Amino acid sequence: MLNPRLRAWLHSMIRFRAWVRDIGISVIASFFIVTVLYQPVRVEGTSMQPELRDQDRLFIDKLFFHFEKITRGDVVVFHYPRDPEKSYIKRIIGLPGDSIFIDHGRVWINGEPLDESYVPRRYRDTRSMPEMIVPGGEYFVMGDHRSISSDSRDFGPVDRELIYGKATFIYWPADNMGVVR
């Protein structure tokens, strides 16, 4: 029969090993989630207001586009074409092969006006852009706050290879918490 002190010590060592194992599994799972599946990012700037505000914290899904197609309306994070060290977040407006033109702020895709309920009247602008065809493998992106956004109207369509995530969930601040639409 074991001494009660020895039994207590062995029991505490078993509990400690289980605790270390659980912490190790949690760290590995967190590392996997953050590096492979989801990545936390911070919004810098106001070009995606009102959906995303300056300093919002959100998660981007890094695997989404490996299994799903990029669709019009997706909010994506990409490396800025003119400086790949910087990342931008914008909404997909034009898909590869789309004909797009902008007439006094009104976006037309393939000859049809685009319904943009996510752009409030006060964030619209009156810029125009001649018709263009979005090249294969590229996407036309725009910010929701059109009057201040630097987007494909300025730097052109974004190559698919530069897009690395889809904005999915705002987790901070709490008053703006929710799914990105």
GROMACS .gro file of C-alpha atoms in nm, residues 10-127:
model
  118
   10LEU     CA    1   0.147   1.079  -0.794
   11HIS     CA    2  -0.210   1.199  -0.839
   12SER     CA    3  -0.094   1.562  -0.872
   13MET     CA    4   0.174   1.458  -1.124
   14ILE     CA    5  -0.089   1.275  -1.335
   15ARG     CA    6  -0.313   1.585  -1.324
   16PHE     CA    7  -0.015   1.809  -1.413
   17ARG     CA    8   0.076   1.590  -1.713
   18ALA     CA    9  -0.286   1.600  -1.832
   19TRP     CA   10  -0.286   1.979  -1.793
   20VAL     CA   11   0.040   2.013  -1.994
   21ARG     CA   12  -0.099   1.778  -2.262
   22ASP     CA   13  -0.422   1.982  -2.289
   23ILE     CA   14  -0.230   2.311  -2.311
   24GLY     CA   15  -0.001   2.163  -2.579
   25ILE     CA   16  -0.297   2.041  -2.785
   26SER     CA   17  -0.464   2.383  -2.750
   27VAL     CA   18  -0.151   2.564  -2.866
   28ILE     CA   19  -0.110   2.333  -3.166
   29ALA     CA   20  -0.480   2.364  -3.258
   30SER     CA   21  -0.465   2.744  -3.225
   31PHE     CA   22  -0.153   2.762  -3.438
   32PHE     CA   23  -0.319   2.547  -3.705
   33ILE     CA   24  -0.638   2.754  -3.703
   34VAL     CA   25  -0.454   3.088  -3.724
   35THR     CA   26  -0.195   2.985  -3.982
   36VAL     CA   27  -0.407   2.761  -4.206
   37LEU     CA   28  -0.777   2.831  -4.160
   38TYR     CA   29  -0.849   3.173  -4.012
   39GLN     CA   30  -0.633   3.478  -3.961
   40PRO     CA   31  -0.714   3.777  -3.743
   41VAL     CA   32  -0.667   4.113  -3.918
   42ARG     CA   33  -0.717   4.477  -3.828
   43VAL     CA   34  -0.891   4.716  -4.064
   44GLU     CA   35  -0.692   5.033  -4.127
   45GLY     CA   36  -0.891   5.310  -4.290
   46THR     CA   37  -1.250   5.389  -4.370
   47SER     CA   38  -1.288   5.279  -4.734
   48MET     CA   39  -1.517   4.988  -4.639
   49GLN     CA   40  -1.756   5.183  -4.417
   50PRO     CA   41  -2.023   5.130  -4.304
   51GLU     CA   42  -1.967   4.749  -4.303
   52LEU     CA   43  -1.607   4.768  -4.175
   53ARG     CA   44  -1.479   5.059  -3.969
   54ASP     CA   45  -1.129   5.180  -3.898
   55GLN     CA   46  -0.961   4.958  -3.636
   56ASP     CA   47  -1.225   4.682  -3.653
   57ARG     CA   48  -1.078   4.338  -3.582
   58LEU     CA   49  -1.199   4.052  -3.795
   59PHE     CA   50  -1.123   3.700  -3.902
   60ILE     CA   51  -1.050   3.613  -4.262
   61ASP     CA   52  -1.101   3.263  -4.398
   62LYS     CA   53  -0.781   3.167  -4.577
   63LEU     CA   54  -0.908   2.835  -4.716
   64PHE     CA   55  -1.247   2.947  -4.848
   65PHE     CA   56  -1.135   3.014  -5.204
   66HIS     CA   57  -0.958   2.678  -5.229
   67PHE     CA   58  -1.302   2.513  -5.213
   68GLU     CA   59  -1.543   2.784  -5.328
   69LYS     CA   60  -1.544   3.028  -5.618
   70ILE     CA   61  -1.494   3.398  -5.562
   71THR     CA   62  -1.831   3.562  -5.617
   72ARG     CA   63  -1.956   3.915  -5.668
   73GLY     CA   64  -2.013   4.080  -5.331
   74ASP     CA   65  -1.744   3.885  -5.141
   75VAL     CA   66  -1.531   4.104  -4.914
   76VAL     CA   67  -1.173   3.993  -4.973
   77VAL     CA   68  -0.825   4.067  -4.842
   78PHE     CA   69  -0.545   4.086  -5.098
   79HIS     CA   70  -0.190   4.203  -5.146
   80TYR     CA   71  -0.194   4.552  -5.296
   81PRO     CA   72  -0.085   4.512  -5.661
   82ARG     CA   73   0.156   4.808  -5.648
   83ASP     CA   74   0.319   4.704  -5.319
   84PRO     CA   75   0.265   4.339  -5.218
   85GLU     CA   76   0.392   4.417  -4.867
   86LYS     CA   77   0.060   4.597  -4.804
   87SER     CA   78  -0.281   4.435  -4.775
   88TYR     CA   79  -0.613   4.586  -4.880
   89ILE     CA   80  -0.969   4.484  -4.807
   90LYS     CA   81  -1.238   4.550  -5.069
   91ARG     CA   82  -1.557   4.407  -5.217
   92ILE     CA   83  -1.558   4.199  -5.537
   93ILE     CA   84  -1.754   4.390  -5.801
   94GLY     CA   85  -1.640   4.242  -6.135
   95LEU     CA   86  -1.552   3.882  -6.215
   96PRO     CA   87  -1.318   3.759  -6.490
   97GLY     CA   88  -1.475   3.829  -6.829
   98ASP     CA   89  -1.729   4.081  -6.698
   99SER     CA   90  -1.789   4.402  -6.889
  100ILE     CA   91  -1.789   4.686  -6.637
  101PHE     CA   92  -1.835   5.059  -6.663
  102ILE     CA   93  -1.924   5.331  -6.416
  103ASP     CA   94  -2.148   5.622  -6.508
  104HIS     CA   95  -2.149   5.904  -6.250
  105GLY     CA   96  -2.101   5.654  -5.968
  106ARG     CA   97  -2.352   5.398  -6.100
  107VAL     CA   98  -2.184   5.060  -6.165
  108TRP     CA   99  -2.294   4.857  -6.468
  109ILE     CA  100  -2.199   4.491  -6.508
  110ASN     CA  101  -2.257   4.322  -6.844
  111GLY     CA  102  -2.502   4.595  -6.944
  112GLU     CA  103  -2.708   4.575  -6.622
  113PRO     CA  104  -2.700   4.817  -6.328
  114LEU     CA  105  -2.550   4.657  -6.018
  115ASP     CA  106  -2.768   4.655  -5.707
  116GLU     CA  107  -2.542   4.794  -5.436
  117SER     CA  108  -2.756   4.816  -5.125
  118TYR     CA  109  -2.436   4.795  -4.917
  119VAL     CA  110  -2.332   5.144  -5.037
  120PRO     CA  111  -2.531   5.409  -4.847
  121ARG     CA  112  -2.626   5.722  -5.040
  122ARG     CA  113  -2.388   5.942  -4.838
  123TYR     CA  114  -2.090   5.719  -4.935
  124ARG     CA  115  -2.154   5.724  -5.310
  125ASP     CA  116  -1.955   5.935  -5.550
  126THR     CA  117  -1.995   6.064  -5.905
  127ARG     CA  118  -1.681   5.920  -6.063
   0.00000   0.00000   0.00000
